[in-house]
Short mmCIF file of C-alpha atoms in Angstrom, two decimals:
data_model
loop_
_atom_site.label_atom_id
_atom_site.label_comp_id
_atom_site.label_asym_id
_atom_site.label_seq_id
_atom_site.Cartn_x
_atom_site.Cartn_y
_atom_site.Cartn_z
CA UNK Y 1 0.00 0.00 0.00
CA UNK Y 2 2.93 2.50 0.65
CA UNK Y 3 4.50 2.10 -2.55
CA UNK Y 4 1.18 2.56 -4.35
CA UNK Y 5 1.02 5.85 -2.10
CA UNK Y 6 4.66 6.93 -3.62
CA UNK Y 7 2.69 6.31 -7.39
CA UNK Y 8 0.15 8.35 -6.46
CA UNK Y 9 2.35 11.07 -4.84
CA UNK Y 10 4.48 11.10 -7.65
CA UNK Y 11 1.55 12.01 -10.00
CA UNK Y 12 0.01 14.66 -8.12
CA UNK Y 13 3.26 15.95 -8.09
CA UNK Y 14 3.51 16.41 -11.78
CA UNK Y 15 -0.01 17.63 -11.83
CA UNK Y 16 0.58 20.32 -8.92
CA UNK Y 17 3.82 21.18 -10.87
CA UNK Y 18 1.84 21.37 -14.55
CA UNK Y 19 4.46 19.19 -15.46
CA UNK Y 20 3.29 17.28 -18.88
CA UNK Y 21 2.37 14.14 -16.44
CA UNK Y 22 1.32 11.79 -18.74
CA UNK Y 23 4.50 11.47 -20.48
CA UNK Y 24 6.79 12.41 -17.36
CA UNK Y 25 5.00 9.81 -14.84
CA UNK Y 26 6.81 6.66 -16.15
CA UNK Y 27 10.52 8.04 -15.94
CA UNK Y 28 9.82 9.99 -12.56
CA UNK Y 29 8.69 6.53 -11.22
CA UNK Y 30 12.04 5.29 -12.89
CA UNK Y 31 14.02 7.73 -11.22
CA UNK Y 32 12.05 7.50 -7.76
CA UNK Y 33 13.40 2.91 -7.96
CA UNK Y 34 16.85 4.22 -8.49
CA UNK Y 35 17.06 7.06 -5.33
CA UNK Y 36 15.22 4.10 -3.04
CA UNK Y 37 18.06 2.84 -1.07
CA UNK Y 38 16.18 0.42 0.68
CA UNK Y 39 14.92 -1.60 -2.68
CA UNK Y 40 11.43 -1.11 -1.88
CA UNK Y 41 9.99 0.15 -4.67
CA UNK Y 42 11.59 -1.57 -7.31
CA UNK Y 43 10.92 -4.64 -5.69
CA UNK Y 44 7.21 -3.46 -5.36
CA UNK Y 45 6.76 -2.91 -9.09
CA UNK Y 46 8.43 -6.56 -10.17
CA UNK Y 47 6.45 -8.71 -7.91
CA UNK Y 48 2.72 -6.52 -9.12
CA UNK Y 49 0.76 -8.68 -11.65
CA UNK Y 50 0.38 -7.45 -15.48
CA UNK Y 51 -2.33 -6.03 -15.26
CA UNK Y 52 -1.85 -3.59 -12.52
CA UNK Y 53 1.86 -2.01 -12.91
CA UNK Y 54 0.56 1.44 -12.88
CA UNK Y 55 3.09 2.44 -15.49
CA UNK Y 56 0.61 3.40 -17.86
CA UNK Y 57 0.59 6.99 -18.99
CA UNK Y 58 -3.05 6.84 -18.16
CA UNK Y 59 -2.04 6.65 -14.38
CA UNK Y 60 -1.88 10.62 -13.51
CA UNK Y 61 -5.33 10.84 -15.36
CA UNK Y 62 -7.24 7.48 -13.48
CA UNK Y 63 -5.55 8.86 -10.13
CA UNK Y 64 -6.75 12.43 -10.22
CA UNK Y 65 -10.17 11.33 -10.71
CA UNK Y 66 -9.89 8.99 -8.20
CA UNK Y 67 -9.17 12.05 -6.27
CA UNK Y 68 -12.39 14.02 -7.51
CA UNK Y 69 -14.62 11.40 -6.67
CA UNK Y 70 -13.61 10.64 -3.41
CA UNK Y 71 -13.57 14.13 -2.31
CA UNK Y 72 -17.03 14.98 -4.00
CA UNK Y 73 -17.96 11.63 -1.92
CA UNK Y 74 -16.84 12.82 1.09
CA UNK Y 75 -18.32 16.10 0.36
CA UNK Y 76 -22.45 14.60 -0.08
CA UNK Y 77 -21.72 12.76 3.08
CA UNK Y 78 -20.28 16.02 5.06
CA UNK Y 79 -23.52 18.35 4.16
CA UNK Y 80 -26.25 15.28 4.32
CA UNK Y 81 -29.04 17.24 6.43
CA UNK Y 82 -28.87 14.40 8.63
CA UNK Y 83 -25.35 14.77 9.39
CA UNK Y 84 -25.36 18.81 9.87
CA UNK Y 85 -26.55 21.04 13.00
CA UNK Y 86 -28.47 22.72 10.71
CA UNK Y 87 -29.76 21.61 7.10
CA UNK Y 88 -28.49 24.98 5.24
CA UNK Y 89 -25.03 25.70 4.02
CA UNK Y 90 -23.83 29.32 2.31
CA UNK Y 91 -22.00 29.17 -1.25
CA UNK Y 92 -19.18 31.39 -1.63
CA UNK Y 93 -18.36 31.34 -5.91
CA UNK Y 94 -15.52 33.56 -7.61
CA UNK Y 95 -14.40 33.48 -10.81
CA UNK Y 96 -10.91 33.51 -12.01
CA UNK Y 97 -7.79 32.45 -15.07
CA UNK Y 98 -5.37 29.71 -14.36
CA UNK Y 99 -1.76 30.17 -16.20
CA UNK Y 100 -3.69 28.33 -19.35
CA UNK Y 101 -5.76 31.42 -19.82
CA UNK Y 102 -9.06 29.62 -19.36
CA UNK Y 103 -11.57 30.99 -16.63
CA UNK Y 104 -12.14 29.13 -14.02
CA UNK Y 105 -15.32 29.23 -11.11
CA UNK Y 106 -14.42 28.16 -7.89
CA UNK Y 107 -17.14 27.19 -5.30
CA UNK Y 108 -16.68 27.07 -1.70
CA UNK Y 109 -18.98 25.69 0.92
CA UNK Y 110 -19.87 26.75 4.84
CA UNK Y 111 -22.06 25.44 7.54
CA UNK Y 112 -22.28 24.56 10.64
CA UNK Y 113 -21.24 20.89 12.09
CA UNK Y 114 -23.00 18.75 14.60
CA UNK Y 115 -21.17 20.83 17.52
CA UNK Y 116 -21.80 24.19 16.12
CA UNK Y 117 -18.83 25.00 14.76
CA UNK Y 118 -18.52 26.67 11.23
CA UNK Y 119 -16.57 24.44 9.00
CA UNK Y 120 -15.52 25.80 5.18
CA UNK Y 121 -15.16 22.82 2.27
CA UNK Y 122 -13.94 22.68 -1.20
CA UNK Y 123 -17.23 21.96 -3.48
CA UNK Y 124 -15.36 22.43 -6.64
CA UNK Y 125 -13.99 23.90 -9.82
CA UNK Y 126 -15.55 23.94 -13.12
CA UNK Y 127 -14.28 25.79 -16.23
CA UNK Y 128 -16.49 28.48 -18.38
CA UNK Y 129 -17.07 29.48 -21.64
CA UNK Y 130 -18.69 32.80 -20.66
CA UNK Y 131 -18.50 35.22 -17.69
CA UNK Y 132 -22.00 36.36 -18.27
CA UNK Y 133 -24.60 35.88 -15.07
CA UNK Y 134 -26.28 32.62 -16.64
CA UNK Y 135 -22.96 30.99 -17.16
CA UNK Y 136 -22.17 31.37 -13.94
CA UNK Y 137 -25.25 30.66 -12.82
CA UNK Y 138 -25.16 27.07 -14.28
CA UNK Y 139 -21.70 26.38 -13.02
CA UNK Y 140 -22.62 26.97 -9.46
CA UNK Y 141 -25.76 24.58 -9.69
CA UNK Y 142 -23.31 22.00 -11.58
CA UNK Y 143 -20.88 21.44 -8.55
CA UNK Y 144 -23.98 22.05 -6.18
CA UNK Y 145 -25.86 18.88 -7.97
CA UNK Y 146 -22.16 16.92 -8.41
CA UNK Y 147 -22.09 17.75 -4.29
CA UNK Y 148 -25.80 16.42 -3.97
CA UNK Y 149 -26.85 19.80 -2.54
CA UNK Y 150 -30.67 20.76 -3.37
CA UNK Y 151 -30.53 24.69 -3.93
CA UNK Y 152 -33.18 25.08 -1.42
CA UNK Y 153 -30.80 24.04 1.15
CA UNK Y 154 -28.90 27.66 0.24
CA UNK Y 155 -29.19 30.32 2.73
CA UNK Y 156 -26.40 32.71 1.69
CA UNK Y 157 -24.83 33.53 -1.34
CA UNK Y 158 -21.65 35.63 -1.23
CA UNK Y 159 -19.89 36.86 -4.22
CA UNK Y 160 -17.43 39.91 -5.32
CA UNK Y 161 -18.85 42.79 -6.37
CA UNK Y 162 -18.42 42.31 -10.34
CA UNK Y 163 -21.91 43.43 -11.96
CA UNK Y 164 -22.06 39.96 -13.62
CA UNK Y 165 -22.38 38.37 -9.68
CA UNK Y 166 -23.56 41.05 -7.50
CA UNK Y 167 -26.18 42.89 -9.99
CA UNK Y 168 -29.79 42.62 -8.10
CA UNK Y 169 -31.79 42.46 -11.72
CA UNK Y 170 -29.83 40.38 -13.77
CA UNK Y 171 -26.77 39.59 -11.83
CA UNK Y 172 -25.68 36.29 -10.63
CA UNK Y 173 -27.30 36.25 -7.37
CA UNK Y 174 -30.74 37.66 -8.65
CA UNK Y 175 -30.62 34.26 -11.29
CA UNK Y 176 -29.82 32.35 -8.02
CA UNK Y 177 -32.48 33.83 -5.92
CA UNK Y 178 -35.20 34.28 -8.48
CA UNK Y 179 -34.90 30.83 -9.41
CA UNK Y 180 -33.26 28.15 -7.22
CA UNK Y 181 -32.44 29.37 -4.03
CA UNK Y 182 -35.60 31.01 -2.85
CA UNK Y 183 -34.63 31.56 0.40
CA UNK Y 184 -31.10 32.36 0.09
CA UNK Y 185 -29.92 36.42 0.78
CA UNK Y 186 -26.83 37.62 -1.06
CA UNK Y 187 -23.96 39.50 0.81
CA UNK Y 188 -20.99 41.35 -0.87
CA UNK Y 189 -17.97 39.07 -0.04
CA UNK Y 190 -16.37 41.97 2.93
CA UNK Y 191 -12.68 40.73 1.64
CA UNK Y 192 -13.40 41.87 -1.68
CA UNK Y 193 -14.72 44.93 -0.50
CA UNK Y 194 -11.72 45.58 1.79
CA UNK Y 195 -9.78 45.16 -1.22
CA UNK Y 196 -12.05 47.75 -3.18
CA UNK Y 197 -11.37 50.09 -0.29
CA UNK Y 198 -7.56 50.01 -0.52
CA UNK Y 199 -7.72 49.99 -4.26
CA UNK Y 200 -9.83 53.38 -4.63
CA UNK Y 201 -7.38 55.05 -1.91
CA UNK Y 202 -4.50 54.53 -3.67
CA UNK Y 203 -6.31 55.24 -6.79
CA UNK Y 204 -5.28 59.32 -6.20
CA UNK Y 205 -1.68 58.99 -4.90
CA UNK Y 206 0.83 58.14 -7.97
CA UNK Y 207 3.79 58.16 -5.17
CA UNK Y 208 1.86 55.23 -3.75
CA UNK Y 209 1.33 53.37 -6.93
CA UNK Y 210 5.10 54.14 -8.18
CA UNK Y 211 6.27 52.58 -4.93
CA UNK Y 212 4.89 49.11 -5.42
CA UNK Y 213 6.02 48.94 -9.32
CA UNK Y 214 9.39 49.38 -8.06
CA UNK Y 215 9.25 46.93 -5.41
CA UNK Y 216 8.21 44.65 -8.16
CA UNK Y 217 10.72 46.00 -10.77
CA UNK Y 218 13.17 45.17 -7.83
CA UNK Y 219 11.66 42.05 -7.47
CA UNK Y 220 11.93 40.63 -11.14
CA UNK Y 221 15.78 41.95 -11.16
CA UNK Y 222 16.67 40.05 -8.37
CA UNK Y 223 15.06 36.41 -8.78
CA UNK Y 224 15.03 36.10 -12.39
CA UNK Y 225 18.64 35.94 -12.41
CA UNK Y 226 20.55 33.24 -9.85
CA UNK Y 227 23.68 35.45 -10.08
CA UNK Y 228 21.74 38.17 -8.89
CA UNK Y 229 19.89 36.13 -6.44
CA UNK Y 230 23.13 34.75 -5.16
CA UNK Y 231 24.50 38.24 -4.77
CA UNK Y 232 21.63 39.22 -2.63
CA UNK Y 233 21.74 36.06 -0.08
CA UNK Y 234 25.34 36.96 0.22
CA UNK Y 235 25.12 40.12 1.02
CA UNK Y 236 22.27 39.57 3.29
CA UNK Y 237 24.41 37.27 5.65
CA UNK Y 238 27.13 39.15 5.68
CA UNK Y 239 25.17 42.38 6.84
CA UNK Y 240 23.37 39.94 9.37
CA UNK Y 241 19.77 40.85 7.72
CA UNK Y 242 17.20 38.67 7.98
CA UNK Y 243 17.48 35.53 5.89
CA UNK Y 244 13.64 36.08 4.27
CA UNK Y 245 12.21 35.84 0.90
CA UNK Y 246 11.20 39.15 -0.91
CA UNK Y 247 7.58 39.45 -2.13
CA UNK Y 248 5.71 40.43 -5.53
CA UNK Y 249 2.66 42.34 -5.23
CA UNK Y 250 -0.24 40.94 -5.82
CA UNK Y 251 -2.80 42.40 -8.79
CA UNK Y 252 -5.47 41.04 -7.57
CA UNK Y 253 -4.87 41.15 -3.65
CA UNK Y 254 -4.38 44.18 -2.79
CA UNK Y 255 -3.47 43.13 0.54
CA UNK Y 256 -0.47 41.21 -0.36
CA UNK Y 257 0.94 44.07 -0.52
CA UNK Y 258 1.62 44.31 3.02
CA UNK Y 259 3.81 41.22 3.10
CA UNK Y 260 5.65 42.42 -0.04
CA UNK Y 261 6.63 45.88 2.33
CA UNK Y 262 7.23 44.04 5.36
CA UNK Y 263 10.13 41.47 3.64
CA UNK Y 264 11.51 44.96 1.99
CA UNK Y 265 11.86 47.36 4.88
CA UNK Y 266 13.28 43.86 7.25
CA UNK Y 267 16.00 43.78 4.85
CA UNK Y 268 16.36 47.06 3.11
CA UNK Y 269 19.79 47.22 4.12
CA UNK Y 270 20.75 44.36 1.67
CA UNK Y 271 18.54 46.23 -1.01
CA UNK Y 272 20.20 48.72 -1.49
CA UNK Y 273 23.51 47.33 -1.08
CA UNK Y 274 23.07 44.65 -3.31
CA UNK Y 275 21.39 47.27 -6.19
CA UNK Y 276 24.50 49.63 -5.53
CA UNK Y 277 26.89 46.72 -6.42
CA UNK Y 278 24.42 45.62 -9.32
CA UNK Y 279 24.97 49.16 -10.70
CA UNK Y 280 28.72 49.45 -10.07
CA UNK Y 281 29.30 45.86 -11.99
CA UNK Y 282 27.91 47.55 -15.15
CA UNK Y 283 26.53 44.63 -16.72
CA UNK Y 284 23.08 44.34 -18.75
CA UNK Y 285 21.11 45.49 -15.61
CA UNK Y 286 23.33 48.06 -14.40
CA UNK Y 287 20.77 50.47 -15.51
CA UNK Y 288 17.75 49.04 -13.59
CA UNK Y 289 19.22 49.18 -10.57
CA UNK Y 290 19.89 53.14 -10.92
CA UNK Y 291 16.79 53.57 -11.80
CA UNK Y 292 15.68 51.62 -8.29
CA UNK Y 293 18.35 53.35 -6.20
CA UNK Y 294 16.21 56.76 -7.30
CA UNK Y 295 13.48 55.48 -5.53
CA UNK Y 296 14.77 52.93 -2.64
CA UNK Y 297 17.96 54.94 -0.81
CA UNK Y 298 15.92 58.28 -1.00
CA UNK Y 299 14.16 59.79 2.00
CA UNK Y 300 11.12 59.83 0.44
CA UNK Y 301 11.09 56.23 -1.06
CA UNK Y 302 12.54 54.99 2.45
CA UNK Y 303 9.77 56.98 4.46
CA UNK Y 304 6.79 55.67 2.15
CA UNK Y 305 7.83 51.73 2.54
CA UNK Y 306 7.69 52.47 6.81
CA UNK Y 307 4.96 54.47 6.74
CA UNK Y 308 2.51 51.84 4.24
CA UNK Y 309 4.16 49.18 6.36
CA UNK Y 310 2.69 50.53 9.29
CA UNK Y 311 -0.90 51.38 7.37
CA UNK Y 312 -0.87 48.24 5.80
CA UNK Y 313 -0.66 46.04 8.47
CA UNK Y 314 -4.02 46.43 10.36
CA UNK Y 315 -5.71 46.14 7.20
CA UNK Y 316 -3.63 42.80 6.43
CA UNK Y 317 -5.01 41.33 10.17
CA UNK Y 318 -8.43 42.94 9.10
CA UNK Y 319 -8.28 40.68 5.98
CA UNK Y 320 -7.16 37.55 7.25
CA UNK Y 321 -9.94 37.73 10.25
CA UNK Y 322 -12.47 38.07 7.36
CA UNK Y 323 -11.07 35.09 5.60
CA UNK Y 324 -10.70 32.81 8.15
CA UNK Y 325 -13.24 29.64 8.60
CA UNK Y 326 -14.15 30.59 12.05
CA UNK Y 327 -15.70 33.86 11.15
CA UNK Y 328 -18.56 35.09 12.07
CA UNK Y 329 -21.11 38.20 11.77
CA UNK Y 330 -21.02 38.81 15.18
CA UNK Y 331 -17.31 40.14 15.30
CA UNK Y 332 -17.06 41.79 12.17
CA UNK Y 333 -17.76 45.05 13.81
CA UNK Y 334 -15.10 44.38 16.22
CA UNK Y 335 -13.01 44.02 13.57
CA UNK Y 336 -13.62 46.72 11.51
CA UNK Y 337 -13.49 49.05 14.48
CA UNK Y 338 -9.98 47.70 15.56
CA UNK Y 339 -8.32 48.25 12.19
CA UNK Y 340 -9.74 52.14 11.70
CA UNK Y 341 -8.68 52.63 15.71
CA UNK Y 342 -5.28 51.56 14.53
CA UNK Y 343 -5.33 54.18 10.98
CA UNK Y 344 -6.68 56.92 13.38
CA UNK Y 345 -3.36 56.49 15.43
CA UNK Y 346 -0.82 56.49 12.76
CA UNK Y 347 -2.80 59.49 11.51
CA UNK Y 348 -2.70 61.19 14.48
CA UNK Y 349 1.13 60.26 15.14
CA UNK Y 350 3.65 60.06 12.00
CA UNK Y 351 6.45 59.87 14.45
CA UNK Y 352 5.76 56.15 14.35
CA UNK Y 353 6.94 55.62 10.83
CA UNK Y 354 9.29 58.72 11.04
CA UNK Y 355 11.07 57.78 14.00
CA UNK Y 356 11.44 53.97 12.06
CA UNK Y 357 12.85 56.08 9.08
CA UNK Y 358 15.76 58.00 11.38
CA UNK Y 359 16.51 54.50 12.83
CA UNK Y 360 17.07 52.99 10.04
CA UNK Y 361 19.36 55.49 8.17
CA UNK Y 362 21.34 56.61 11.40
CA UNK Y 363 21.47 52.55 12.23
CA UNK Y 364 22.95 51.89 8.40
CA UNK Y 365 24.42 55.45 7.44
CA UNK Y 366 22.91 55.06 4.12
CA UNK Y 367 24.11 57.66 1.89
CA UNK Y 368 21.09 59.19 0.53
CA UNK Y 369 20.52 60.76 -3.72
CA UNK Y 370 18.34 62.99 -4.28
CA UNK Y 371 17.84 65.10 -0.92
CA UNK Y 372 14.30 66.70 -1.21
CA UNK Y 373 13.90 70.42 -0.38
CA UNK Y 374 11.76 70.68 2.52
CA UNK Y 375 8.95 71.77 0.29
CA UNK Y 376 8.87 68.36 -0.99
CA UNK Y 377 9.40 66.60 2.04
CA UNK Y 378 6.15 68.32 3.27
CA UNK Y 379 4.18 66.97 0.19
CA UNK Y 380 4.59 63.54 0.02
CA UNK Y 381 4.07 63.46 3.91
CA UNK Y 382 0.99 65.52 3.18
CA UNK Y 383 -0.35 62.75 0.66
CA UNK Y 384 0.44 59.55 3.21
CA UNK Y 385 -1.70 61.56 5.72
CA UNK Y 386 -4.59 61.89 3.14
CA UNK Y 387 -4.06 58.16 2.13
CA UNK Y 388 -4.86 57.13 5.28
CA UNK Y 389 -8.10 59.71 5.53
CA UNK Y 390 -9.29 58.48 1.99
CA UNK Y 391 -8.91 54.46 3.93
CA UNK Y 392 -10.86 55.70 6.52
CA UNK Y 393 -13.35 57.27 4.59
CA UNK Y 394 -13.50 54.32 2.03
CA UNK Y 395 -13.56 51.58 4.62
CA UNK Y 396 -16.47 53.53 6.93
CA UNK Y 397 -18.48 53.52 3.28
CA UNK Y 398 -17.87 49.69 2.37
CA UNK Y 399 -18.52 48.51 5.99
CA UNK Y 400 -21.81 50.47 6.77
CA UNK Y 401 -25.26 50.33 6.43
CA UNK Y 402 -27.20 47.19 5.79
CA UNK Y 403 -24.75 45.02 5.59
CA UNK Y 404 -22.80 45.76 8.92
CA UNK Y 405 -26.50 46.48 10.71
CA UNK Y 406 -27.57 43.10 9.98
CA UNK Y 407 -23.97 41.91 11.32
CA UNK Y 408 -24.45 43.35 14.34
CA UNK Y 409 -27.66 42.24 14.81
CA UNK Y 410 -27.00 38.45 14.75
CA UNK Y 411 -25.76 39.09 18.11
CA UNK Y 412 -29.16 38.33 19.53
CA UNK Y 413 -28.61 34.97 18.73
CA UNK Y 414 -24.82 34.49 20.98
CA UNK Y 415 -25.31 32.71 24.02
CA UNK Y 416 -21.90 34.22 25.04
CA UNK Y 417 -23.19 37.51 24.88
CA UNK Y 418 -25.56 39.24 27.24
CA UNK Y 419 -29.30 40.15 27.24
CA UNK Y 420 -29.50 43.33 25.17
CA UNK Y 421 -33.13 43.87 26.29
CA UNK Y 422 -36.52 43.35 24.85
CA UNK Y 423 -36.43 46.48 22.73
CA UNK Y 424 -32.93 46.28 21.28
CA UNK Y 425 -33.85 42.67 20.40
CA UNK Y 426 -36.86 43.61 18.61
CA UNK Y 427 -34.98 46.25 16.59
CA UNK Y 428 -32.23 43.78 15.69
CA UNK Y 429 -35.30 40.95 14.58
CA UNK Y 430 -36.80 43.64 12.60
CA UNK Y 431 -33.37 44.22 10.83
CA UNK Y 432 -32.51 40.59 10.42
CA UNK Y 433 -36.24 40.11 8.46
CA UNK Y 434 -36.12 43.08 6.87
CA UNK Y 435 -32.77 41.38 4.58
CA UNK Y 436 -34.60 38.02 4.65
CA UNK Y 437 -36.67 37.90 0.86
CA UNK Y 438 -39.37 35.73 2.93
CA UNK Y 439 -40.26 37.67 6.02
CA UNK Y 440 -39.39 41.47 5.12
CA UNK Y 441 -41.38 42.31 8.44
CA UNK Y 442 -41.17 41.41 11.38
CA UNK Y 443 -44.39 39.55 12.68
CA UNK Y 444 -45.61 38.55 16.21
CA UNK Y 445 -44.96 34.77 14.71
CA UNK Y 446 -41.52 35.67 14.22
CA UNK Y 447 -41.49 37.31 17.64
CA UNK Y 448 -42.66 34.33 19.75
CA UNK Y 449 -40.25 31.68 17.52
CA UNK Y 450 -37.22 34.20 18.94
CA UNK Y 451 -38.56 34.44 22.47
CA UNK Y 452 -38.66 30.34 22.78
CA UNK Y 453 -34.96 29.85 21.18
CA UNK Y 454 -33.69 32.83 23.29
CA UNK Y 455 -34.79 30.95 26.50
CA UNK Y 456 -32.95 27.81 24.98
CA UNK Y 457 -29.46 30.60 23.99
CA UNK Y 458 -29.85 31.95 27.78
CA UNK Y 459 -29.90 28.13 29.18
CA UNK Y 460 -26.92 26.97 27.55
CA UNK Y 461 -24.85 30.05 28.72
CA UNK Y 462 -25.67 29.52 32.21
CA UNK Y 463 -24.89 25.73 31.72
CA UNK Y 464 -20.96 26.67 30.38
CA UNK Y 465 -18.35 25.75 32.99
CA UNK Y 466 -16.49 28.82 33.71
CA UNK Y 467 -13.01 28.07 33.34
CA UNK Y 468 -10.79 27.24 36.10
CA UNK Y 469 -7.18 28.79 37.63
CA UNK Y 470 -5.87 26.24 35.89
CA UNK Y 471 -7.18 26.43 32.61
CA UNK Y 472 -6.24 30.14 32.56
CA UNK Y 473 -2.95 29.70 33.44
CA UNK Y 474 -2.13 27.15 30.65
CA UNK Y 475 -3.89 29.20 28.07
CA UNK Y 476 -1.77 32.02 29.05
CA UNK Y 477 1.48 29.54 28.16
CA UNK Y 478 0.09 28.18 24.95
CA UNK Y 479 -0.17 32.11 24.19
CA UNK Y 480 3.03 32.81 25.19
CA UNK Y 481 4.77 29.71 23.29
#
């Protein structure tokens, strides 16, 4: 069974690879007998019968559906209403192009298990001909009826914003709702709207944009060329920088961004070292590297990778606590909150990224081109103070009204959380029907339903064990490990 494991790893590898597996598999196995010091597997493959060698080139293939299947299996047994807390699941859809340059829709899955917990699954991928709303539309009910999900099961539909998903008339989820999943309500997917907030600030500031061009301008002259690569890792050790990987930004994500600043400013040092050397060699990118030393060992190009490392990096924890599986709608506020708290302060105090700036240049003496006239310095400052408004303006637009209301209001229905009152309850009911396409209003039948589960909500909170001395204590290790 093992070696049939190492044939099956071996294919996926030239899959994940997109290495041409069906005429790669045989001589990879080949090569895998000949590194196998203990004889295993080439002992393995002379004692299998004729008939089932797995040498064929129509291995990779027979394996990867294999694959499909089972996971699809193990999918219609995970969301079988009798094996979920609750019969209903949400479908999260996106659409995107794979290195082949077809478009691809990718459908994820989320409900809640027998203990409560909200657990995220793969449905499925499917390729389309069209990115119109009824192409779409058919490829989500495809992997929904390959998952053996009835569309009436669909509660929530969350897409990107894209007119062909999000369009109420003729979109994707107005096809969905009109006509399959009856009951289902459609929110704007928050990460994609976190990314449309960042996106439109930086829409205004060309200093901003310029910045992340060269960092992937630096980027491509470093790791397309091992020599140059080389140099870098060198030079990186012997300054005693951080042995880390640099970053491209992301097109898509804006986010990403923040990693691709924080691996830049942790070894800047080497940067700029390594380009000066680049440049003084005079070979074929000599050139490119002046042209990144203009940006990178100026005050101005130093000052804007601190400062959008500091902005950046609430709205990087902001994205990943939207992403993440154990979510919910309850703590999105919370969220959302903490990340503008943390813009208000870095508006409120550029030292932090200033005083990082004198650091850093005192710390390295980096000899600096280009010294701005104090006009100068005094504009681009100027424009990473109004980036950070335009963030805060953008972000308080995306994550307002309905949406974040109706957040707020599933509250009601966390145990953890205390009575709100009779009154606030009501007015977080009425908001919660007002989104739902069946109820719209909120009714006295609607009224008594919530006063009979909130009884049940209040029960189980008083039946929690509080947690011991005990169990604080080694919670406070784990944290601190």
């Amino acid at each position: 069974m093992n070696r049939l494991v190492d044939c099956v790893r071996a294919a996926y590898w030239l899959i994940k690879e997109e290495v041409p597996h069906t005429t790669k598999y045989c001589s990879l196995l080949s090569l895998c007998r000949e590194l196998d010091g203990s004889g295993r597997m080439n002992l393995w493959q002379q004692t299998r019968p004729a008939n089932a060698t797995y040498l064929s080139h129509n291995v990779p293939g027979e394996f990867l559906n294999a694959i499909e299947e089972h996971l699809h299996t193990n999918l219609r047994d995970r969301v079988n209403p009798d094996n979920l807390n609750v019969p209903f699941v949400s479908v999260m859809a996106d659409e995107a192009t794979d290195l082949r340059k077809r478009t691809i829709l990718s459908v994820c899955l989320r409900y809640l298990g027998k203990n409560g917990q909200p657990i995220e699954y793969f449905a499925g991928l499917t390729e389309l001909n069209n990115t119109d709303a009824a192409t779409v539309t058919d490829g989500i009910l495809l992997i929904l009826e390959r998952a053996n999900i009835n569309p009436n099961m669909v509660m929530w539909l969350s897409f990107d914003g894209a007119s062909n998903m999000s369009g109420k008339n003729a979109g994707t989820q107005a096809l969905m709702i009109n006509n399959h999943t009856k009951l289902a309500v459609y929110i704007h997917c928050r990460s994609h709207a976190l990314q449309l907030v960042c996106v439109n600030a930086a829409q205004r500031f060309s200093d901003i944009k310029k910045i992340f061009s060269v960092l992937n301008s630096l980027w491509r002259v470093l790791y397309n060329s091992p020599k140059k690569l080389r140099q870098f890792k060198a030079i990186q050790e012997i300054l005693e920088d951080p042995d880390i990987e640099l970053y491209r930004a992301g097109e898509t994500r804006w986010i990403s961004h923040y990693r691709c600043i924080s691996a830049t400013t942790r070894c800047l040092n080497s940067i700029i070292t390594t380009l000066q050397q680049i440049h003084s060699d005079g070979d074929d990118l000599s050139s490119e590297a002046a042209g990144l030393l203009l940006t990178l060992q100026t005050e101005k190009g130093i000052t804007l990778l601190f400062a959008m490392q500091r902005i950046l990096q609430p709205l990087s924890i902001l994205a990943k606590q939207l992403q993440s599986p154990t979510a919910t709608l309850s703590t999105m506020k919370e969220n959302v909150d903490t990340a503008k708290s943390t813009l208000c302060e870095i508006l409120e105090q550029p030292h932090l990224y200033e005083d990082e700036v004198k650091l850093f240049l005192e710390a390295n003496k980096i000899a600096l081109v280009n010294e701005p006239s104090s006009t100068n310095v005094a504009g681009y400052k100027k424009n990473i103070q109004s980036f950070i408004n335009r963030l805060l303006q953008n972000t308080s637009t995306r994550f307002s009204g309905e949406v974040m209301a109706m957040c707020t209001s599933t509250t009601v229905f966390d145990p953890r959380l205390p009575d709100s009152g009779i009154s606030a309850c009501n007015e977080h009911l009425r908001i919660i029907c007002k989104s739902h396409p069946k109820l719209r209003t909120l009714t006295e039948e609607v009224l008594e339903e919530f006063r009979v589960f909130r009884n049940h909500l209040l029960i189980l909170r008083q039946k929690e064990k509080p947690p011991s001395s005990t169990d604080v204590l080694l919670s406070l290790v784990d944290a601190e490990n």
